Amino acid sequence: MKKNKICSLIMLLVIGASTMLSFRPYTGNQLVYTSPLDAELDMATNMPHSFLSSMSTPTCIVNDSSKMIFVPGGTFKMGSLNFADAQPIHEVTLNSFYIDEHEVTNAQYAQFVKETGYITVAERELNPNDFPGVDPAVLVPGSAVFICQSHVSDLSNHLQWWDYVAGANWKLPDGEGSTNSKDWERLPVTQIAFEDAEAYAKWAGKRLPTEAEWEYAAKGGVHDQETYYWGTHKLENGKWLANIFQGTFPNTNIAEDGFIGASPVKSFPPNGYGLYDMEGNVWEWCADYYQADYYQNSPKLNPKGPNSSYDPQEPNLEKRVQRGGSFLCNDQYCERYKAGARGKAEVNSPTNNVGFRCVKDI
């Protein structure tokens, strides 16, 4: 595995640093639900709320058994005035597409691994040649895990609440010695690097969404420039509409939304297209390379992102866009769960708050 941000994190730790309009059925290899899990999720009910569209939302089931939602093509305003790299707000026109109803779950990813034998980035052996001067004994497969700390000096050094944990991967996202909850199958898969998400999408006959497709779908065919993808107010009738961090970050999560970490998919109300967790829960990989100034000259029709990556803060790292925020987002430290915001990450850096969903062309 080439050098990457996780590799850098290992190095730091080793040397002592803190640390949807008409139904178009899919005509391919359709399958019925393959487990009681998907049937259970499909029958799950959520309280109706104001941002639900009155239009009927067509759905389809594709070859990886996940339900997909038809999103009609159209033109929308993309971006946000609240974030420098999401400016200027600009018009984008997209073709119609299908998108997964919810984030890919552990159960779905497990089926992919069972059928293909795929090994994720976090599970692979580390090459000592990539870490000159480091004792090979400490170079064990693992990944980054959020660790709630009782005290941090300030919020400028994220290594205070991220640790490289041996054995952390999609099967055990918190690492060796941890246990999975009874809802593990319904949780979004995490500890997924970009290539891990791409591999699943290819196997499923899909692809990762462009960030334009992702933002268009997140708006639900209802909203434009509100603060949140669901509207103006953070809570609706006193209820949280997404899984984010409540309390004092990163010390104390009071979990007013009911969850300390990731929540089972479909735990919160859907948007106008019938999509779940487009805000919070786990970050979602997009196909686009990340460039901070891409919106200055991005094409209007079906933008697919720049041809290469460039982040002025870390110019030597290859980064892709992530969208939606996670259970760790909050107004104190990470506000990029809000509408129009862009996330970014090094492609080989999985963490326990990053997952994905897929799209499919019409």
mmCIF file of C-alpha atoms in Angstrom:
data_model
loop_
_atom_site.group_PDB
_atom_site.id
_atom_site.type_symbol
_atom_site.label_atom_id
_atom_site.label_comp_id
_atom_site.label_asym_id
_atom_site.label_seq_id
_atom_site.Cartn_x
_atom_site.Cartn_y
_atom_site.Cartn_z
ATOM 1 C CA MET A 1 0.000 0.000 0.000
ATOM 2 C CA LYS A 2 1.426 3.370 -0.993
ATOM 3 C CA LYS A 3 2.123 6.126 1.456
ATOM 4 C CA ASN A 4 -1.022 7.964 2.461
ATOM 5 C CA LYS A 5 -2.598 9.845 5.292
ATOM 6 C CA ILE A 6 -3.168 6.723 7.352
ATOM 7 C CA CYS A 7 0.478 5.866 6.839
ATOM 8 C CA SER A 8 1.366 9.332 8.052
ATOM 9 C CA LEU A 9 -0.874 8.804 11.041
ATOM 10 C CA ILE A 10 0.922 5.575 11.852
ATOM 11 C CA MET A 11 4.227 7.371 11.667
ATOM 12 C CA LEU A 12 3.021 10.103 13.983
ATOM 13 C CA LEU A 13 1.682 7.614 16.467
ATOM 14 C CA VAL A 14 4.853 5.562 16.368
ATOM 15 C CA ILE A 15 7.021 8.543 17.180
ATOM 16 C CA GLY A 16 4.720 9.620 19.995
ATOM 17 C CA ALA A 17 2.294 12.198 18.570
ATOM 18 C CA SER A 18 -1.130 12.593 20.227
ATOM 19 C CA THR A 19 -3.150 11.185 19.012
ATOM 20 C CA MET A 20 -37.550 11.423 -7.713
ATOM 21 C CA LEU A 21 -41.184 11.392 -11.713
ATOM 22 C CA SER A 22 -42.033 8.266 -13.771
ATOM 23 C CA PHE A 23 -41.137 4.704 -12.975
ATOM 24 C CA ARG A 24 -38.514 3.154 -15.207
ATOM 25 C CA PRO A 25 -37.956 -0.404 -14.093
ATOM 26 C CA TYR A 26 -34.444 -1.749 -14.092
ATOM 27 C CA THR A 27 -34.278 -4.450 -16.758
ATOM 28 C CA GLY A 28 -31.123 -6.201 -15.657
ATOM 29 C CA ASN A 29 -30.632 -9.091 -13.289
ATOM 30 C CA GLN A 30 -33.273 -8.204 -10.717
ATOM 31 C CA LEU A 31 -33.350 -10.022 -7.420
ATOM 32 C CA VAL A 32 -35.848 -10.142 -4.608
ATOM 33 C CA TYR A 33 -34.620 -9.372 -1.123
ATOM 34 C CA THR A 34 -31.867 -11.767 -0.194
ATOM 35 C CA SER A 35 -32.323 -11.550 3.581
ATOM 36 C CA PRO A 36 -34.940 -10.533 6.146
ATOM 37 C CA LEU A 37 -32.809 -7.441 6.740
ATOM 38 C CA ASP A 38 -33.740 -5.657 3.511
ATOM 39 C CA ALA A 39 -37.388 -6.604 3.916
ATOM 40 C CA GLU A 40 -37.290 -5.200 7.438
ATOM 41 C CA LEU A 41 -35.698 -1.986 6.253
ATOM 42 C CA ASP A 42 -38.239 -1.638 3.453
ATOM 43 C CA MET A 43 -41.109 -1.911 5.937
ATOM 44 C CA ALA A 44 -39.521 0.460 8.412
ATOM 45 C CA THR A 45 -41.718 3.448 9.203
ATOM 46 C CA ASN A 46 -40.740 6.996 10.011
ATOM 47 C CA MET A 47 -42.802 9.903 11.258
ATOM 48 C CA PRO A 48 -44.008 12.081 8.357
ATOM 49 C CA HIS A 49 -42.548 15.560 8.335
ATOM 50 C CA SER A 50 -42.653 18.790 6.387
ATOM 51 C CA PHE A 51 -39.892 18.181 3.859
ATOM 52 C CA LEU A 52 -41.486 15.046 2.367
ATOM 53 C CA SER A 53 -42.649 15.581 -1.209
ATOM 54 C CA SER A 54 -46.290 14.904 -2.034
ATOM 55 C CA MET A 55 -45.211 13.161 -5.238
ATOM 56 C CA SER A 56 -45.032 9.394 -5.359
ATOM 57 C CA THR A 57 -41.436 8.262 -5.497
ATOM 58 C CA PRO A 58 -40.646 5.392 -7.888
ATOM 59 C CA THR A 59 -38.175 2.777 -6.790
ATOM 60 C CA CYS A 60 -36.326 -0.147 -8.293
ATOM 61 C CA ILE A 61 -34.401 -3.102 -6.961
ATOM 62 C CA VAL A 62 -31.089 -3.893 -8.593
ATOM 63 C CA ASN A 63 -28.666 -6.777 -8.696
ATOM 64 C CA ASP A 64 -27.124 -6.192 -5.278
ATOM 65 C CA SER A 65 -30.640 -6.367 -3.715
ATOM 66 C CA SER A 66 -30.651 -2.738 -2.588
ATOM 67 C CA LYS A 67 -33.585 -0.535 -3.401
ATOM 68 C CA MET A 68 -32.738 2.402 -5.632
ATOM 69 C CA ILE A 69 -34.646 5.639 -6.094
ATOM 70 C CA PHE A 70 -35.242 7.305 -9.451
ATOM 71 C CA VAL A 71 -34.100 10.929 -9.442
ATOM 72 C CA PRO A 72 -35.430 12.944 -12.411
ATOM 73 C CA GLY A 73 -32.946 15.093 -14.233
ATOM 74 C CA GLY A 74 -33.119 18.851 -13.940
ATOM 75 C CA THR A 75 -31.319 22.081 -13.149
ATOM 76 C CA PHE A 76 -30.444 23.297 -9.670
ATOM 77 C CA LYS A 77 -28.232 25.756 -7.851
ATOM 78 C CA MET A 78 -25.170 24.039 -6.476
ATOM 79 C CA GLY A 79 -22.924 25.291 -3.722
ATOM 80 C CA SER A 80 -23.105 27.360 -0.565
ATOM 81 C CA LEU A 81 -22.164 30.851 0.566
ATOM 82 C CA ASN A 82 -21.092 29.413 3.914
ATOM 83 C CA PHE A 83 -18.023 27.566 2.660
ATOM 84 C CA ALA A 84 -15.222 29.015 0.533
ATOM 85 C CA ASP A 85 -14.640 25.883 -1.530
ATOM 86 C CA ALA A 86 -18.398 25.620 -2.298
ATOM 87 C CA GLN A 87 -18.468 28.990 -4.067
ATOM 88 C CA PRO A 88 -19.680 30.439 -6.295
ATOM 89 C CA ILE A 89 -23.212 29.119 -6.221
ATOM 90 C CA HIS A 90 -23.772 28.027 -9.809
ATOM 91 C CA GLU A 91 -26.391 26.337 -11.969
ATOM 92 C CA VAL A 92 -25.912 22.673 -12.811
ATOM 93 C CA THR A 93 -28.016 20.500 -15.104
ATOM 94 C CA LEU A 94 -28.053 16.739 -14.628
ATOM 95 C CA ASN A 95 -29.460 13.746 -16.433
ATOM 96 C CA SER A 96 -31.774 11.401 -14.559
ATOM 97 C CA PHE A 97 -30.223 8.627 -12.486
ATOM 98 C CA TYR A 98 -30.917 6.051 -9.816
ATOM 99 C CA ILE A 99 -29.402 6.344 -6.362
ATOM 100 C CA ASP A 100 -29.306 3.942 -3.429
ATOM 101 C CA GLU A 101 -32.082 4.549 -0.936
ATOM 102 C CA HIS A 102 -29.603 4.398 1.918
ATOM 103 C CA GLU A 103 -25.928 3.998 2.572
ATOM 104 C CA VAL A 104 -24.429 0.600 1.804
ATOM 105 C CA THR A 105 -24.782 -1.547 4.926
ATOM 106 C CA ASN A 106 -22.477 -4.054 6.552
ATOM 107 C CA ALA A 107 -24.783 -6.852 5.401
ATOM 108 C CA GLN A 108 -24.561 -5.694 1.794
ATOM 109 C CA TYR A 109 -20.811 -5.312 1.932
ATOM 110 C CA ALA A 110 -20.485 -8.729 3.541
ATOM 111 C CA GLN A 111 -22.312 -10.264 0.558
ATOM 112 C CA PHE A 112 -19.899 -8.532 -1.806
ATOM 113 C CA VAL A 113 -16.892 -9.848 0.108
ATOM 114 C CA LYS A 114 -18.390 -13.347 0.296
ATOM 115 C CA GLU A 115 -18.865 -13.473 -3.482
ATOM 116 C CA THR A 116 -15.572 -11.872 -4.482
ATOM 117 C CA GLY A 117 -13.087 -12.474 -1.690
ATOM 118 C CA TYR A 118 -12.231 -8.790 -1.745
ATOM 119 C CA ILE A 119 -9.810 -7.499 0.889
ATOM 120 C CA THR A 120 -10.169 -3.873 1.908
ATOM 121 C CA VAL A 121 -7.308 -1.407 2.287
ATOM 122 C CA ALA A 122 -7.530 -1.520 6.085
ATOM 123 C CA GLU A 123 -7.162 -5.323 6.084
ATOM 124 C CA ARG A 124 -4.036 -5.454 3.919
ATOM 125 C CA GLU A 125 -0.552 -6.034 5.221
ATOM 126 C CA LEU A 126 1.646 -2.962 5.449
ATOM 127 C CA ASN A 127 4.908 -2.834 3.511
ATOM 128 C CA PRO A 128 7.850 -1.985 5.772
ATOM 129 C CA ASN A 129 9.551 -0.290 2.810
ATOM 130 C CA ASP A 130 6.927 2.441 3.059
ATOM 131 C CA PHE A 131 7.970 3.117 6.643
ATOM 132 C CA PRO A 132 11.744 3.356 6.799
ATOM 133 C CA GLY A 133 13.059 3.374 10.310
ATOM 134 C CA VAL A 134 9.895 1.972 11.878
ATOM 135 C CA ASP A 135 9.912 -1.333 13.714
ATOM 136 C CA PRO A 136 8.090 -3.811 11.398
ATOM 137 C CA ALA A 137 6.477 -5.331 14.484
ATOM 138 C CA VAL A 138 4.238 -2.274 14.882
ATOM 139 C CA LEU A 139 3.206 -2.194 11.207
ATOM 140 C CA VAL A 140 -0.010 -4.160 11.559
ATOM 141 C CA PRO A 141 -3.209 -3.841 9.498
ATOM 142 C CA GLY A 142 -5.653 -1.391 11.002
ATOM 143 C CA SER A 143 -7.208 1.990 10.524
ATOM 144 C CA ALA A 144 -8.184 5.274 12.165
ATOM 145 C CA VAL A 145 -10.808 5.247 14.914
ATOM 146 C CA PHE A 146 -12.386 8.190 16.721
ATOM 147 C CA ILE A 147 -11.511 8.101 20.392
ATOM 148 C CA CYS A 148 -13.550 10.254 22.749
ATOM 149 C CA GLN A 149 -11.071 12.155 24.894
ATOM 150 C CA SER A 150 -11.714 13.612 28.335
ATOM 151 C CA HIS A 151 -9.476 16.567 27.570
ATOM 152 C CA VAL A 152 -8.041 18.228 24.482
ATOM 153 C CA SER A 153 -5.792 21.258 24.395
ATOM 154 C CA ASP A 154 -7.604 22.847 21.427
ATOM 155 C CA LEU A 155 -9.451 21.820 18.255
ATOM 156 C CA SER A 156 -6.600 22.521 15.844
ATOM 157 C CA ASN A 157 -4.949 19.100 16.174
ATOM 158 C CA HIS A 158 -7.306 16.323 15.082
ATOM 159 C CA LEU A 159 -4.787 13.669 16.052
ATOM 160 C CA GLN A 160 -5.912 14.209 19.631
ATOM 161 C CA TRP A 161 -9.106 12.258 18.951
ATOM 162 C CA TRP A 162 -8.034 9.941 16.137
ATOM 163 C CA ASP A 163 -5.952 6.829 16.856
ATOM 164 C CA TYR A 164 -4.561 4.226 14.501
ATOM 165 C CA VAL A 165 -6.098 1.025 15.913
ATOM 166 C CA ALA A 166 -4.841 -2.449 15.063
ATOM 167 C CA GLY A 167 -7.461 -4.671 13.483
ATOM 168 C CA ALA A 168 -9.862 -1.829 12.719
ATOM 169 C CA ASN A 169 -11.611 -2.594 9.443
ATOM 170 C CA TRP A 170 -15.128 -2.884 8.041
ATOM 171 C CA LYS A 171 -15.836 -6.040 10.068
ATOM 172 C CA LEU A 172 -14.649 -4.501 13.330
ATOM 173 C CA PRO A 173 -14.703 -0.739 12.735
ATOM 174 C CA ASP A 174 -13.457 0.027 16.245
ATOM 175 C CA GLY A 175 -10.619 -2.482 16.116
ATOM 176 C CA GLU A 176 -9.419 -5.592 17.888
ATOM 177 C CA GLY A 177 -11.166 -6.336 21.151
ATOM 178 C CA SER A 178 -14.262 -4.355 20.243
ATOM 179 C CA THR A 179 -17.654 -5.945 19.777
ATOM 180 C CA ASN A 180 -20.305 -5.225 17.180
ATOM 181 C CA SER A 181 -23.817 -4.210 18.164
ATOM 182 C CA LYS A 182 -26.900 -6.305 17.487
ATOM 183 C CA ASP A 183 -27.687 -3.793 14.717
ATOM 184 C CA TRP A 184 -24.367 -4.432 12.938
ATOM 185 C CA GLU A 185 -25.972 -5.705 9.722
ATOM 186 C CA ARG A 186 -28.104 -2.559 9.462
ATOM 187 C CA LEU A 187 -25.292 -0.130 10.144
ATOM 188 C CA PRO A 188 -23.616 1.629 7.234
ATOM 189 C CA VAL A 189 -20.352 -0.043 6.356
ATOM 190 C CA THR A 190 -17.371 2.061 7.416
ATOM 191 C CA GLN A 191 -13.587 1.831 7.391
ATOM 192 C CA ILE A 192 -13.902 2.026 3.604
ATOM 193 C CA ALA A 193 -11.193 3.570 1.425
ATOM 194 C CA PHE A 194 -12.116 5.049 -1.963
ATOM 195 C CA GLU A 195 -11.031 1.963 -3.888
ATOM 196 C CA ASP A 196 -13.058 -0.250 -1.533
ATOM 197 C CA ALA A 197 -16.192 1.719 -2.395
ATOM 198 C CA GLU A 198 -15.366 1.656 -6.105
ATOM 199 C CA ALA A 199 -14.843 -2.091 -6.042
ATOM 200 C CA TYR A 200 -18.269 -2.674 -4.481
ATOM 201 C CA ALA A 201 -19.955 -0.313 -6.958
ATOM 202 C CA LYS A 202 -18.373 -2.119 -9.914
ATOM 203 C CA TRP A 203 -19.438 -5.509 -8.544
ATOM 204 C CA ALA A 204 -23.005 -4.220 -8.056
ATOM 205 C CA GLY A 205 -23.171 -2.873 -11.607
ATOM 206 C CA LYS A 206 -23.254 0.686 -10.383
ATOM 207 C CA ARG A 207 -20.834 3.545 -9.755
ATOM 208 C CA LEU A 208 -20.122 6.172 -7.158
ATOM 209 C CA PRO A 209 -22.097 9.416 -7.501
ATOM 210 C CA THR A 210 -20.584 12.642 -8.717
ATOM 211 C CA GLU A 211 -20.782 15.292 -6.035
ATOM 212 C CA ALA A 212 -23.276 17.192 -8.242
ATOM 213 C CA GLU A 213 -25.543 14.151 -8.338
ATOM 214 C CA TRP A 214 -25.118 13.699 -4.619
ATOM 215 C CA GLU A 215 -26.057 17.307 -3.757
ATOM 216 C CA TYR A 216 -28.994 17.331 -6.206
ATOM 217 C CA ALA A 217 -30.365 14.138 -4.652
ATOM 218 C CA ALA A 218 -29.797 15.470 -1.130
ATOM 219 C CA LYS A 219 -31.987 18.506 -1.850
ATOM 220 C CA GLY A 220 -34.858 16.073 -2.390
ATOM 221 C CA GLY A 221 -36.497 17.986 -5.222
ATOM 222 C CA VAL A 222 -37.829 20.387 -2.579
ATOM 223 C CA HIS A 223 -35.117 22.657 -1.221
ATOM 224 C CA ASP A 224 -32.770 25.235 -2.632
ATOM 225 C CA GLN A 225 -30.504 27.281 -0.381
ATOM 226 C CA GLU A 226 -31.637 26.482 3.152
ATOM 227 C CA THR A 227 -29.093 25.845 5.867
ATOM 228 C CA TYR A 228 -29.847 22.132 5.990
ATOM 229 C CA TYR A 229 -30.886 19.748 3.259
ATOM 230 C CA TRP A 230 -34.211 19.320 5.057
ATOM 231 C CA GLY A 231 -34.868 23.042 5.579
ATOM 232 C CA THR A 232 -34.033 26.009 7.796
ATOM 233 C CA HIS A 233 -34.343 24.645 11.323
ATOM 234 C CA LYS A 234 -32.034 22.087 12.850
ATOM 235 C CA LEU A 235 -34.846 20.338 14.757
ATOM 236 C CA GLU A 236 -38.410 19.674 13.648
ATOM 237 C CA ASN A 237 -41.044 19.467 16.373
ATOM 238 C CA GLY A 238 -38.208 18.953 18.830
ATOM 239 C CA LYS A 239 -36.798 15.976 16.937
ATOM 240 C CA TRP A 240 -33.381 15.597 15.363
ATOM 241 C CA LEU A 241 -33.492 14.862 11.634
ATOM 242 C CA ALA A 242 -29.975 13.516 11.308
ATOM 243 C CA ASN A 243 -27.320 11.711 13.296
ATOM 244 C CA ILE A 244 -24.732 14.308 14.283
ATOM 245 C CA PHE A 245 -22.768 15.130 17.425
ATOM 246 C CA GLN A 246 -24.578 16.875 20.277
ATOM 247 C CA GLY A 247 -22.646 18.145 23.249
ATOM 248 C CA THR A 248 -19.093 19.375 23.607
ATOM 249 C CA PHE A 249 -16.834 18.071 20.850
ATOM 250 C CA PRO A 250 -14.860 15.862 21.119
ATOM 251 C CA ASN A 251 -15.261 15.195 24.823
ATOM 252 C CA THR A 252 -18.952 14.639 25.494
ATOM 253 C CA ASN A 253 -21.630 13.442 23.087
ATOM 254 C CA ILE A 254 -24.960 13.695 24.939
ATOM 255 C CA ALA A 255 -26.638 11.794 22.079
ATOM 256 C CA GLU A 256 -29.928 13.700 21.975
ATOM 257 C CA ASP A 257 -30.539 12.063 18.587
ATOM 258 C CA GLY A 258 -30.277 8.648 20.222
ATOM 259 C CA PHE A 259 -26.863 7.626 18.911
ATOM 260 C CA ILE A 260 -23.269 7.959 20.005
ATOM 261 C CA GLY A 261 -21.794 6.498 16.821
ATOM 262 C CA ALA A 262 -23.252 5.466 13.473
ATOM 263 C CA SER A 263 -26.985 4.698 13.415
ATOM 264 C CA PRO A 264 -28.755 1.902 11.535
ATOM 265 C CA VAL A 265 -29.811 3.061 8.091
ATOM 266 C CA LYS A 266 -33.333 4.501 7.894
ATOM 267 C CA SER A 267 -33.295 5.589 11.533
ATOM 268 C CA PHE A 268 -34.234 9.144 10.538
ATOM 269 C CA PRO A 269 -36.945 10.473 8.165
ATOM 270 C CA PRO A 270 -36.307 10.386 4.409
ATOM 271 C CA ASN A 271 -36.079 13.420 2.167
ATOM 272 C CA GLY A 272 -38.419 14.384 -0.671
ATOM 273 C CA TYR A 273 -37.052 11.663 -2.935
ATOM 274 C CA GLY A 274 -37.256 9.023 -0.230
ATOM 275 C CA LEU A 275 -33.519 8.972 0.508
ATOM 276 C CA TYR A 276 -32.164 8.394 3.986
ATOM 277 C CA ASP A 277 -29.171 9.825 5.813
ATOM 278 C CA MET A 278 -28.139 12.374 3.218
ATOM 279 C CA GLU A 279 -26.959 14.440 6.143
ATOM 280 C CA GLY A 280 -24.978 13.046 9.032
ATOM 281 C CA ASN A 281 -24.424 9.413 10.031
ATOM 282 C CA VAL A 282 -21.359 8.685 7.877
ATOM 283 C CA TRP A 283 -19.469 10.604 5.228
ATOM 284 C CA GLU A 284 -20.064 9.269 1.706
ATOM 285 C CA TRP A 285 -17.418 8.941 -0.984
ATOM 286 C CA CYS A 286 -18.093 10.672 -4.322
ATOM 287 C CA ALA A 287 -16.361 9.978 -7.626
ATOM 288 C CA ASP A 288 -14.872 13.465 -8.021
ATOM 289 C CA TYR A 289 -11.309 14.442 -7.325
ATOM 290 C CA TYR A 290 -11.187 17.285 -4.849
ATOM 291 C CA GLN A 291 -10.001 20.734 -5.858
ATOM 292 C CA ALA A 292 -10.807 23.700 -3.657
ATOM 293 C CA ASP A 293 -11.437 26.072 -6.586
ATOM 294 C CA TYR A 294 -13.258 23.658 -8.914
ATOM 295 C CA TYR A 295 -16.551 25.588 -8.782
ATOM 296 C CA GLN A 296 -14.864 28.614 -10.368
ATOM 297 C CA ASN A 297 -14.876 26.918 -13.783
ATOM 298 C CA SER A 298 -16.915 23.739 -13.447
ATOM 299 C CA PRO A 299 -19.124 22.800 -16.424
ATOM 300 C CA LYS A 300 -22.876 23.318 -16.181
ATOM 301 C CA LEU A 301 -23.912 20.008 -17.758
ATOM 302 C CA ASN A 302 -23.269 16.811 -15.801
ATOM 303 C CA PRO A 303 -20.022 17.903 -14.112
ATOM 304 C CA LYS A 304 -17.780 15.015 -13.146
ATOM 305 C CA GLY A 305 -15.093 16.872 -11.260
ATOM 306 C CA PRO A 306 -11.559 17.873 -12.204
ATOM 307 C CA ASN A 307 -9.026 15.548 -13.790
ATOM 308 C CA SER A 308 -6.758 15.532 -10.776
ATOM 309 C CA SER A 309 -6.655 16.342 -7.113
ATOM 310 C CA TYR A 310 -5.283 19.436 -5.474
ATOM 311 C CA ASP A 311 -5.807 20.545 -1.909
ATOM 312 C CA PRO A 312 -3.641 23.570 -1.063
ATOM 313 C CA GLN A 313 -3.591 22.459 2.559
ATOM 314 C CA GLU A 314 -2.068 19.091 1.642
ATOM 315 C CA PRO A 315 -0.917 19.412 -1.988
ATOM 316 C CA ASN A 316 0.908 16.091 -2.160
ATOM 317 C CA LEU A 317 -2.067 13.932 -1.197
ATOM 318 C CA GLU A 318 -4.561 12.494 -3.682
ATOM 319 C CA LYS A 319 -8.028 13.377 -2.422
ATOM 320 C CA ARG A 320 -11.594 12.645 -3.463
ATOM 321 C CA VAL A 321 -14.762 14.429 -2.422
ATOM 322 C CA GLN A 322 -16.873 13.184 0.459
ATOM 323 C CA ARG A 323 -20.379 14.471 1.168
ATOM 324 C CA GLY A 324 -22.989 14.596 3.927
ATOM 325 C CA GLY A 325 -20.983 14.747 7.118
ATOM 326 C CA SER A 326 -21.090 12.181 9.887
ATOM 327 C CA PHE A 327 -22.059 11.419 13.461
ATOM 328 C CA LEU A 328 -19.047 13.484 14.498
ATOM 329 C CA CYS A 329 -20.188 16.708 12.807
ATOM 330 C CA ASN A 330 -21.203 19.635 14.978
ATOM 331 C CA ASP A 331 -21.251 23.426 14.912
ATOM 332 C CA GLN A 332 -18.166 23.677 17.117
ATOM 333 C CA TYR A 333 -15.738 21.860 14.855
ATOM 334 C CA CYS A 334 -17.144 20.348 11.645
ATOM 335 C CA GLU A 335 -20.126 22.112 10.068
ATOM 336 C CA ARG A 336 -19.798 20.351 6.745
ATOM 337 C CA TYR A 337 -22.892 18.256 7.308
ATOM 338 C CA LYS A 338 -24.803 21.389 6.232
ATOM 339 C CA ALA A 339 -26.307 21.885 2.755
ATOM 340 C CA GLY A 340 -23.829 22.529 -0.026
ATOM 341 C CA ALA A 341 -20.735 21.769 2.026
ATOM 342 C CA ARG A 342 -17.918 19.700 0.564
ATOM 343 C CA GLY A 343 -15.764 17.204 2.374
ATOM 344 C CA LYS A 344 -12.473 15.733 1.233
ATOM 345 C CA ALA A 345 -10.201 12.869 2.168
ATOM 346 C CA GLU A 346 -7.070 11.079 1.066
ATOM 347 C CA VAL A 347 -8.141 8.098 -1.023
ATOM 348 C CA ASN A 348 -6.452 5.423 1.075
ATOM 349 C CA SER A 349 -7.554 6.729 4.461
ATOM 350 C CA PRO A 350 -10.542 4.793 5.790
ATOM 351 C CA THR A 351 -12.041 5.775 9.150
ATOM 352 C CA ASN A 352 -14.969 4.600 11.268
ATOM 353 C CA ASN A 353 -17.159 7.511 10.115
ATOM 354 C CA VAL A 354 -16.809 7.080 6.322
ATOM 355 C CA GLY A 355 -19.006 4.939 4.056
ATOM 356 C CA PHE A 356 -20.759 5.368 0.700
ATOM 357 C CA ARG A 357 -23.821 4.801 -1.463
ATOM 358 C CA CYS A 358 -24.034 4.101 -5.197
ATOM 359 C CA VAL A 359 -25.821 5.444 -8.264
ATOM 360 C CA LYS A 360 -26.757 3.884 -11.594
ATOM 361 C CA ASP A 361 -27.232 5.482 -14.999
ATOM 362 C CA ILE A 362 -30.638 5.281 -16.642
#
